[in-house]
Amino acid sequence: MHILTFYFQHLAYSLSSILFFQYVGFAFGQQKSELDSSVLQFLSEQRAFLLWYEDWKKRLPEMELTTFQFRKEGKLTETLKDSTSIDKIRSRGHLALTIFSPNGLRAVNPLAGSGVIKKRGYYELAHDDSNELRLYDFITNTSSRILFIGNYGPWIDGIAWLTDELVVAVGEHFDLSGKTDMVAPAVMLFDFNKMTMRTLVGEFIPTLDYFKNRRLGGKLLTEPRLVFQFRGK
């Protein structure tokens, strides 16, 4: 039963990835762009998402954000628009972690599949084994699921707006294509002008080694201050 559960979960993630992304670039075809390098340098100088960074430094003592390499670029699809999601914000159904752009015309939520419940006098997240990163557009009154976040990655541990068009997220990127499942620290750039997502990664380690001492436990980080200090290329 456990093997069947693993198989169907993995199949569901793979199919979801096909629905949500059309990949247009891979590591052997592209290099880091000027913007990629600028963002990595900025995050390093600002010591941004420090808990995530220090958690990975325990596994990779030599890790430096500025050395992350381009992994792939994906075209964000617009096939899952849903106007009812705006109503869910009004009803507090999608307010687990909704972060607004500087001009207030857009928002993202990396826990859009989650709800907030009151348990023993405290408010807690109630969510399943998967989530979604959702983009809300208040000009068109629609929202789009732009990233499926499942058991086998990618994962988001921190997210912030850098400009009205650019969101940066940090987390983990999984590679399940080899004999051993691998995972690497990742920086993801979402460009809503180009509707693309670029993934930059550090060194890969076996997933078993990663799970032995995972500390963050799904507590998402955000840093609103970054938007007032980023001066990208």
PDB file of C-alpha atoms in Angstrom:
ATOM      1  CA  MET A   1       0.000   0.000   0.000  1.00  0.00           C
ATOM      2  CA  HIS A   2       2.836   2.383   0.862  1.00  0.00           C
ATOM      3  CA  ILE A   3       4.477   1.753  -2.529  1.00  0.00           C
ATOM      4  CA  LEU A   4       1.198   2.401  -4.349  1.00  0.00           C
ATOM      5  CA  THR A   5       0.651   5.620  -2.393  1.00  0.00           C
ATOM      6  CA  PHE A   6       4.156   6.811  -3.280  1.00  0.00           C
ATOM      7  CA  TYR A   7       3.581   5.945  -6.960  1.00  0.00           C
ATOM      8  CA  PHE A   8       0.298   7.795  -7.272  1.00  0.00           C
ATOM      9  CA  GLN A   9       1.589  10.845  -5.381  1.00  0.00           C
ATOM     10  CA  HIS A  10       4.624  11.002  -7.651  1.00  0.00           C
ATOM     11  CA  LEU A  11       2.428  10.539 -10.743  1.00  0.00           C
ATOM     12  CA  ALA A  12       0.072  13.293  -9.599  1.00  0.00           C
ATOM     13  CA  TYR A  13       2.983  15.683  -9.097  1.00  0.00           C
ATOM     14  CA  SER A  14       4.414  14.884 -12.525  1.00  0.00           C
ATOM     15  CA  LEU A  15       1.078  15.466 -14.257  1.00  0.00           C
ATOM     16  CA  SER A  16       0.537  18.694 -12.322  1.00  0.00           C
ATOM     17  CA  SER A  17       3.948  19.947 -13.382  1.00  0.00           C
ATOM     18  CA  ILE A  18       3.070  19.297 -17.023  1.00  0.00           C
ATOM     19  CA  LEU A  19      -0.181  21.247 -16.622  1.00  0.00           C
ATOM     20  CA  PHE A  20       1.347  24.247 -14.898  1.00  0.00           C
ATOM     21  CA  PHE A  21       4.659  24.658 -16.713  1.00  0.00           C
ATOM     22  CA  GLN A  22       6.009  24.535 -20.217  1.00  0.00           C
ATOM     23  CA  TYR A  23       9.785  24.408 -19.792  1.00  0.00           C
ATOM     24  CA  VAL A  24      11.740  26.518 -22.243  1.00  0.00           C
ATOM     25  CA  GLY A  25      15.315  26.350 -20.971  1.00  0.00           C
ATOM     26  CA  PHE A  26      17.627  23.985 -19.124  1.00  0.00           C
ATOM     27  CA  ALA A  27      21.008  24.246 -17.451  1.00  0.00           C
ATOM     28  CA  PHE A  28      22.990  23.006 -20.430  1.00  0.00           C
ATOM     29  CA  GLY A  29      21.376  25.582 -22.716  1.00  0.00           C
ATOM     30  CA  GLN A  30      21.547  28.769 -20.679  1.00  0.00           C
ATOM     31  CA  GLN A  31      23.698  30.558 -18.133  1.00  0.00           C
ATOM     32  CA  LYS A  32      22.958  32.947 -15.301  1.00  0.00           C
ATOM     33  CA  SER A  33      21.585  36.236 -16.533  1.00  0.00           C
ATOM     34  CA  GLU A  34      22.643  39.655 -15.290  1.00  0.00           C
ATOM     35  CA  LEU A  35      19.401  39.819 -13.285  1.00  0.00           C
ATOM     36  CA  ASP A  36      20.047  36.377 -11.764  1.00  0.00           C
ATOM     37  CA  SER A  37      23.469  37.458 -10.541  1.00  0.00           C
ATOM     38  CA  SER A  38      22.111  40.785  -9.290  1.00  0.00           C
ATOM     39  CA  VAL A  39      19.410  39.079  -7.195  1.00  0.00           C
ATOM     40  CA  LEU A  40      21.808  36.491  -5.755  1.00  0.00           C
ATOM     41  CA  GLN A  41      24.282  39.229  -4.810  1.00  0.00           C
ATOM     42  CA  PHE A  42      21.498  41.294  -3.255  1.00  0.00           C
ATOM     43  CA  LEU A  43      20.163  38.401  -1.155  1.00  0.00           C
ATOM     44  CA  SER A  44      23.680  37.612   0.004  1.00  0.00           C
ATOM     45  CA  GLU A  45      24.449  41.211   1.002  1.00  0.00           C
ATOM     46  CA  GLN A  46      21.110  41.588   2.797  1.00  0.00           C
ATOM     47  CA  ARG A  47      21.458  38.259   4.596  1.00  0.00           C
ATOM     48  CA  ALA A  48      17.927  37.599   3.422  1.00  0.00           C
ATOM     49  CA  PHE A  49      15.914  34.563   4.535  1.00  0.00           C
ATOM     50  CA  LEU A  50      18.576  33.904   7.144  1.00  0.00           C
ATOM     51  CA  LEU A  51      16.881  30.900   8.793  1.00  0.00           C
ATOM     52  CA  TRP A  52      16.687  29.080   5.464  1.00  0.00           C
ATOM     53  CA  TYR A  53      20.259  30.014   4.626  1.00  0.00           C
ATOM     54  CA  GLU A  54      21.674  28.878   7.969  1.00  0.00           C
ATOM     55  CA  ASP A  55      19.678  25.663   7.820  1.00  0.00           C
ATOM     56  CA  TRP A  56      21.385  24.804   4.535  1.00  0.00           C
ATOM     57  CA  LYS A  57      24.830  25.947   5.719  1.00  0.00           C
ATOM     58  CA  LYS A  58      24.719  23.130   8.271  1.00  0.00           C
ATOM     59  CA  ARG A  59      24.641  20.673   5.383  1.00  0.00           C
ATOM     60  CA  LEU A  60      26.773  22.642   2.916  1.00  0.00           C
ATOM     61  CA  PRO A  61      29.309  24.692   4.937  1.00  0.00           C
ATOM     62  CA  GLU A  62      30.831  26.122   1.736  1.00  0.00           C
ATOM     63  CA  MET A  63      27.484  27.284   0.329  1.00  0.00           C
ATOM     64  CA  GLU A  64      27.387  30.849  -1.020  1.00  0.00           C
ATOM     65  CA  LEU A  65      24.352  32.310  -2.776  1.00  0.00           C
ATOM     66  CA  THR A  66      26.489  34.088  -5.355  1.00  0.00           C
ATOM     67  CA  THR A  67      27.771  30.725  -6.640  1.00  0.00           C
ATOM     68  CA  PHE A  68      24.313  29.299  -7.380  1.00  0.00           C
ATOM     69  CA  GLN A  69      23.981  28.121 -10.986  1.00  0.00           C
ATOM     70  CA  PHE A  70      21.145  28.404 -13.487  1.00  0.00           C
ATOM     71  CA  ARG A  71      19.083  25.199 -13.569  1.00  0.00           C
ATOM     72  CA  LYS A  72      16.055  25.872 -15.743  1.00  0.00           C
ATOM     73  CA  GLU A  73      13.507  28.401 -16.917  1.00  0.00           C
ATOM     74  CA  GLY A  74       9.792  27.694 -17.142  1.00  0.00           C
ATOM     75  CA  LYS A  75       7.004  29.545 -18.878  1.00  0.00           C
ATOM     76  CA  LEU A  76       4.186  30.221 -16.437  1.00  0.00           C
ATOM     77  CA  THR A  77       0.934  29.084 -17.953  1.00  0.00           C
ATOM     78  CA  GLU A  78      -2.330  30.958 -17.603  1.00  0.00           C
ATOM     79  CA  THR A  79      -4.650  27.964 -17.932  1.00  0.00           C
ATOM     80  CA  LEU A  80      -5.872  27.873 -14.336  1.00  0.00           C
ATOM     81  CA  LYS A  81      -7.430  31.282 -13.919  1.00  0.00           C
ATOM     82  CA  ASP A  82     -10.108  31.407 -11.273  1.00  0.00           C
ATOM     83  CA  SER A  83     -12.103  34.539 -10.461  1.00  0.00           C
ATOM     84  CA  THR A  84     -13.586  32.896  -7.350  1.00  0.00           C
ATOM     85  CA  SER A  85     -10.185  33.088  -5.657  1.00  0.00           C
ATOM     86  CA  ILE A  86     -10.624  36.837  -5.248  1.00  0.00           C
ATOM     87  CA  ASP A  87     -13.840  36.140  -3.357  1.00  0.00           C
ATOM     88  CA  LYS A  88     -11.940  33.635  -1.204  1.00  0.00           C
ATOM     89  CA  ILE A  89      -9.600  36.441  -0.152  1.00  0.00           C
ATOM     90  CA  ARG A  90     -12.579  38.525   0.912  1.00  0.00           C
ATOM     91  CA  SER A  91     -13.928  35.602   2.913  1.00  0.00           C
ATOM     92  CA  ARG A  92     -10.473  34.977   4.432  1.00  0.00           C
ATOM     93  CA  GLY A  93     -10.309  31.637   2.682  1.00  0.00           C
ATOM     94  CA  HIS A  94      -6.905  32.320   1.104  1.00  0.00           C
ATOM     95  CA  LEU A  95      -5.272  34.531   3.688  1.00  0.00           C
ATOM     96  CA  ALA A  96      -2.757  32.058   5.120  1.00  0.00           C
ATOM     97  CA  LEU A  97       0.150  34.017   3.621  1.00  0.00           C
ATOM     98  CA  THR A  98      -1.011  36.557   1.049  1.00  0.00           C
ATOM     99  CA  ILE A  99       1.731  39.060   0.177  1.00  0.00           C
ATOM    100  CA  PHE A 100       0.864  42.170  -1.813  1.00  0.00           C
ATOM    101  CA  SER A 101       3.018  43.834  -4.451  1.00  0.00           C
ATOM    102  CA  PRO A 102       4.343  47.337  -3.680  1.00  0.00           C
ATOM    103  CA  ASN A 103       1.636  49.015  -5.789  1.00  0.00           C
ATOM    104  CA  GLY A 104      -1.084  46.737  -4.379  1.00  0.00           C
ATOM    105  CA  LEU A 105      -2.273  45.589  -7.809  1.00  0.00           C
ATOM    106  CA  ARG A 106      -1.065  42.002  -7.422  1.00  0.00           C
ATOM    107  CA  ALA A 107      -0.482  39.506  -4.647  1.00  0.00           C
ATOM    108  CA  VAL A 108       1.014  36.051  -4.270  1.00  0.00           C
ATOM    109  CA  ASN A 109       0.221  33.291  -1.816  1.00  0.00           C
ATOM    110  CA  PRO A 110       2.478  30.207  -1.514  1.00  0.00           C
ATOM    111  CA  LEU A 111      -0.063  28.563   0.796  1.00  0.00           C
ATOM    112  CA  ALA A 112      -3.192  29.154  -1.282  1.00  0.00           C
ATOM    113  CA  GLY A 113      -4.269  25.567  -0.710  1.00  0.00           C
ATOM    114  CA  SER A 114      -4.230  26.063   3.040  1.00  0.00           C
ATOM    115  CA  GLY A 115      -6.792  27.316   5.463  1.00  0.00           C
ATOM    116  CA  VAL A 116      -6.497  28.892   8.882  1.00  0.00           C
ATOM    117  CA  ILE A 117      -8.256  27.193  11.780  1.00  0.00           C
ATOM    118  CA  LYS A 118      -8.599  28.004  15.470  1.00  0.00           C
ATOM    119  CA  LYS A 119      -7.234  25.170  17.571  1.00  0.00           C
ATOM    120  CA  ARG A 120      -7.007  25.262  21.369  1.00  0.00           C
ATOM    121  CA  GLY A 121      -7.290  29.042  21.309  1.00  0.00           C
ATOM    122  CA  TYR A 122      -4.568  29.539  18.679  1.00  0.00           C
ATOM    123  CA  TYR A 123      -4.748  30.067  14.941  1.00  0.00           C
ATOM    124  CA  GLU A 124      -2.941  27.383  12.937  1.00  0.00           C
ATOM    125  CA  LEU A 125      -2.558  26.385   9.301  1.00  0.00           C
ATOM    126  CA  ALA A 126      -4.616  23.453   8.102  1.00  0.00           C
ATOM    127  CA  HIS A 127      -3.320  22.016   4.852  1.00  0.00           C
ATOM    128  CA  ASP A 128      -2.817  18.760   2.973  1.00  0.00           C
ATOM    129  CA  ASP A 129       0.354  17.234   1.517  1.00  0.00           C
ATOM    130  CA  SER A 130       0.435  19.760  -1.304  1.00  0.00           C
ATOM    131  CA  ASN A 131      -0.038  23.481  -1.838  1.00  0.00           C
ATOM    132  CA  GLU A 132       0.044  25.991  -4.634  1.00  0.00           C
ATOM    133  CA  LEU A 133       1.661  29.317  -5.323  1.00  0.00           C
ATOM    134  CA  ARG A 134      -1.141  31.522  -6.610  1.00  0.00           C
ATOM    135  CA  LEU A 135      -0.921  34.913  -8.300  1.00  0.00           C
ATOM    136  CA  TYR A 136      -3.808  37.341  -7.758  1.00  0.00           C
ATOM    137  CA  ASP A 137      -4.403  40.112 -10.295  1.00  0.00           C
ATOM    138  CA  PHE A 138      -6.735  42.748  -8.915  1.00  0.00           C
ATOM    139  CA  ILE A 139      -6.930  44.646 -12.203  1.00  0.00           C
ATOM    140  CA  THR A 140      -8.564  41.727 -14.021  1.00  0.00           C
ATOM    141  CA  ASN A 141     -10.125  40.293 -10.838  1.00  0.00           C
ATOM    142  CA  THR A 142      -8.647  36.867 -11.566  1.00  0.00           C
ATOM    143  CA  SER A 143      -6.020  34.600 -10.096  1.00  0.00           C
ATOM    144  CA  SER A 144      -3.770  31.901 -11.549  1.00  0.00           C
ATOM    145  CA  ARG A 145      -2.054  28.921 -10.001  1.00  0.00           C
ATOM    146  CA  ILE A 146       1.556  29.390 -11.101  1.00  0.00           C
ATOM    147  CA  LEU A 147       3.337  26.643  -9.178  1.00  0.00           C
ATOM    148  CA  PHE A 148       2.268  23.302  -7.740  1.00  0.00           C
ATOM    149  CA  ILE A 149       4.075  22.629  -4.443  1.00  0.00           C
ATOM    150  CA  GLY A 150       4.025  18.898  -3.678  1.00  0.00           C
ATOM    151  CA  ASN A 151       5.762  16.308  -1.550  1.00  0.00           C
ATOM    152  CA  TYR A 152       8.567  15.986  -4.082  1.00  0.00           C
ATOM    153  CA  GLY A 153       9.185  19.640  -4.664  1.00  0.00           C
ATOM    154  CA  PRO A 154       9.747  22.309  -5.512  1.00  0.00           C
ATOM    155  CA  TRP A 155       9.354  23.718  -2.005  1.00  0.00           C
ATOM    156  CA  ILE A 156       9.191  27.348  -0.947  1.00  0.00           C
ATOM    157  CA  ASP A 157      10.620  28.324   2.443  1.00  0.00           C
ATOM    158  CA  GLY A 158      10.683  32.095   1.921  1.00  0.00           C
ATOM    159  CA  ILE A 159       9.162  34.572  -0.518  1.00  0.00           C
ATOM    160  CA  ALA A 160       9.154  38.351  -1.114  1.00  0.00           C
ATOM    161  CA  TRP A 161       8.398  40.946  -3.773  1.00  0.00           C
ATOM    162  CA  LEU A 162      11.447  42.754  -5.187  1.00  0.00           C
ATOM    163  CA  THR A 163       9.527  44.993  -7.615  1.00  0.00           C
ATOM    164  CA  ASP A 164       5.933  45.257  -8.837  1.00  0.00           C
ATOM    165  CA  GLU A 165       6.777  42.613 -11.458  1.00  0.00           C
ATOM    166  CA  LEU A 166       9.382  40.426  -9.747  1.00  0.00           C
ATOM    167  CA  VAL A 167       9.045  37.943  -6.885  1.00  0.00           C
ATOM    168  CA  VAL A 168      11.917  35.990  -5.358  1.00  0.00           C
ATOM    169  CA  ALA A 169      11.484  32.743  -3.429  1.00  0.00           C
ATOM    170  CA  VAL A 170      13.973  30.476  -1.685  1.00  0.00           C
ATOM    171  CA  GLY A 171      13.528  26.812  -0.958  1.00  0.00           C
ATOM    172  CA  GLU A 172      14.426  23.408  -2.350  1.00  0.00           C
ATOM    173  CA  HIS A 173      14.691  21.936  -5.834  1.00  0.00           C
ATOM    174  CA  PHE A 174      14.377  18.141  -6.183  1.00  0.00           C
ATOM    175  CA  ASP A 175      15.941  15.938  -8.852  1.00  0.00           C
ATOM    176  CA  LEU A 176      14.281  12.508  -8.957  1.00  0.00           C
ATOM    177  CA  SER A 177      15.753  11.416 -12.294  1.00  0.00           C
ATOM    178  CA  GLY A 178      18.782   9.465 -11.037  1.00  0.00           C
ATOM    179  CA  LYS A 179      19.290   6.287  -9.055  1.00  0.00           C
ATOM    180  CA  THR A 180      19.309   8.397  -5.875  1.00  0.00           C
ATOM    181  CA  ASP A 181      16.825  11.204  -5.218  1.00  0.00           C
ATOM    182  CA  MET A 182      18.678  14.481  -4.782  1.00  0.00           C
ATOM    183  CA  VAL A 183      17.795  17.927  -3.464  1.00  0.00           C
ATOM    184  CA  ALA A 184      19.512  21.315  -3.607  1.00  0.00           C
ATOM    185  CA  PRO A 185      18.934  24.768  -2.104  1.00  0.00           C
ATOM    186  CA  ALA A 186      17.170  26.897  -4.676  1.00  0.00           C
ATOM    187  CA  VAL A 187      16.392  30.512  -5.495  1.00  0.00           C
ATOM    188  CA  MET A 188      13.375  31.012  -7.771  1.00  0.00           C
ATOM    189  CA  LEU A 189      12.645  34.204  -9.708  1.00  0.00           C
ATOM    190  CA  PHE A 190       9.096  34.878 -10.925  1.00  0.00           C
ATOM    191  CA  ASP A 191       8.932  37.564 -13.616  1.00  0.00           C
ATOM    192  CA  PHE A 192       5.302  38.554 -14.230  1.00  0.00           C
ATOM    193  CA  ASN A 193       6.177  40.742 -17.202  1.00  0.00           C
ATOM    194  CA  LYS A 194       7.637  37.785 -19.077  1.00  0.00           C
ATOM    195  CA  MET A 195       5.519  35.203 -17.193  1.00  0.00           C
ATOM    196  CA  THR A 196       8.587  33.073 -16.495  1.00  0.00           C
ATOM    197  CA  MET A 197      10.130  31.295 -13.529  1.00  0.00           C
ATOM    198  CA  ARG A 198      13.901  30.854 -13.349  1.00  0.00           C
ATOM    199  CA  THR A 199      15.475  28.371 -10.938  1.00  0.00           C
ATOM    200  CA  LEU A 200      19.006  28.783  -9.581  1.00  0.00           C
ATOM    201  CA  VAL A 201      20.474  26.016  -7.439  1.00  0.00           C
ATOM    202  CA  GLY A 202      23.372  25.236  -5.149  1.00  0.00           C
ATOM    203  CA  GLU A 203      24.995  21.859  -4.587  1.00  0.00           C
ATOM    204  CA  PHE A 204      22.818  18.729  -4.615  1.00  0.00           C
ATOM    205  CA  ILE A 205      22.762  16.279  -1.703  1.00  0.00           C
ATOM    206  CA  PRO A 206      20.800  13.001  -1.219  1.00  0.00           C
ATOM    207  CA  THR A 207      17.256  13.664  -0.045  1.00  0.00           C
ATOM    208  CA  LEU A 208      17.702  11.176   2.808  1.00  0.00           C
ATOM    209  CA  ASP A 209      20.532  13.320   4.177  1.00  0.00           C
ATOM    210  CA  TYR A 210      18.339  16.395   3.859  1.00  0.00           C
ATOM    211  CA  PHE A 211      15.412  14.925   5.794  1.00  0.00           C
ATOM    212  CA  LYS A 212      17.626  13.664   8.609  1.00  0.00           C
ATOM    213  CA  ASN A 213      18.005  17.168   9.995  1.00  0.00           C
ATOM    214  CA  ARG A 214      15.318  19.344   8.413  1.00  0.00           C
ATOM    215  CA  ARG A 215      14.603  22.176  10.856  1.00  0.00           C
ATOM    216  CA  LEU A 216      12.276  24.722   9.246  1.00  0.00           C
ATOM    217  CA  GLY A 217       9.220  22.487   9.344  1.00  0.00           C
ATOM    218  CA  GLY A 218       7.265  24.408   6.714  1.00  0.00           C
ATOM    219  CA  LYS A 219       7.368  27.773   8.482  1.00  0.00           C
ATOM    220  CA  LEU A 220       7.413  30.224   5.606  1.00  0.00           C
ATOM    221  CA  LEU A 221       9.515  33.360   5.764  1.00  0.00           C
ATOM    222  CA  THR A 222       8.878  36.716   4.147  1.00  0.00           C
ATOM    223  CA  GLU A 223      10.864  39.956   4.186  1.00  0.00           C
ATOM    224  CA  PRO A 224       8.886  43.048   3.087  1.00  0.00           C
ATOM    225  CA  ARG A 225      11.982  45.222   3.574  1.00  0.00           C
ATOM    226  CA  LEU A 226      13.624  43.776   0.468  1.00  0.00           C
ATOM    227  CA  VAL A 227      11.296  45.609  -1.897  1.00  0.00           C
ATOM    228  CA  PHE A 228      12.514  48.984  -0.641  1.00  0.00           C
ATOM    229  CA  GLN A 229      16.196  48.146  -1.090  1.00  0.00           C
ATOM    230  CA  PHE A 230      16.448  46.148  -4.320  1.00  0.00           C
ATOM    231  CA  ARG A 231      17.911  48.004  -7.273  1.00  0.00           C
ATOM    232  CA  GLY A 232      18.110  45.328  -9.950  1.00  0.00           C
ATOM    233  CA  LYS A 233      19.558  45.464 -13.419  1.00  0.00           C
TER     234      LYS A 233
END
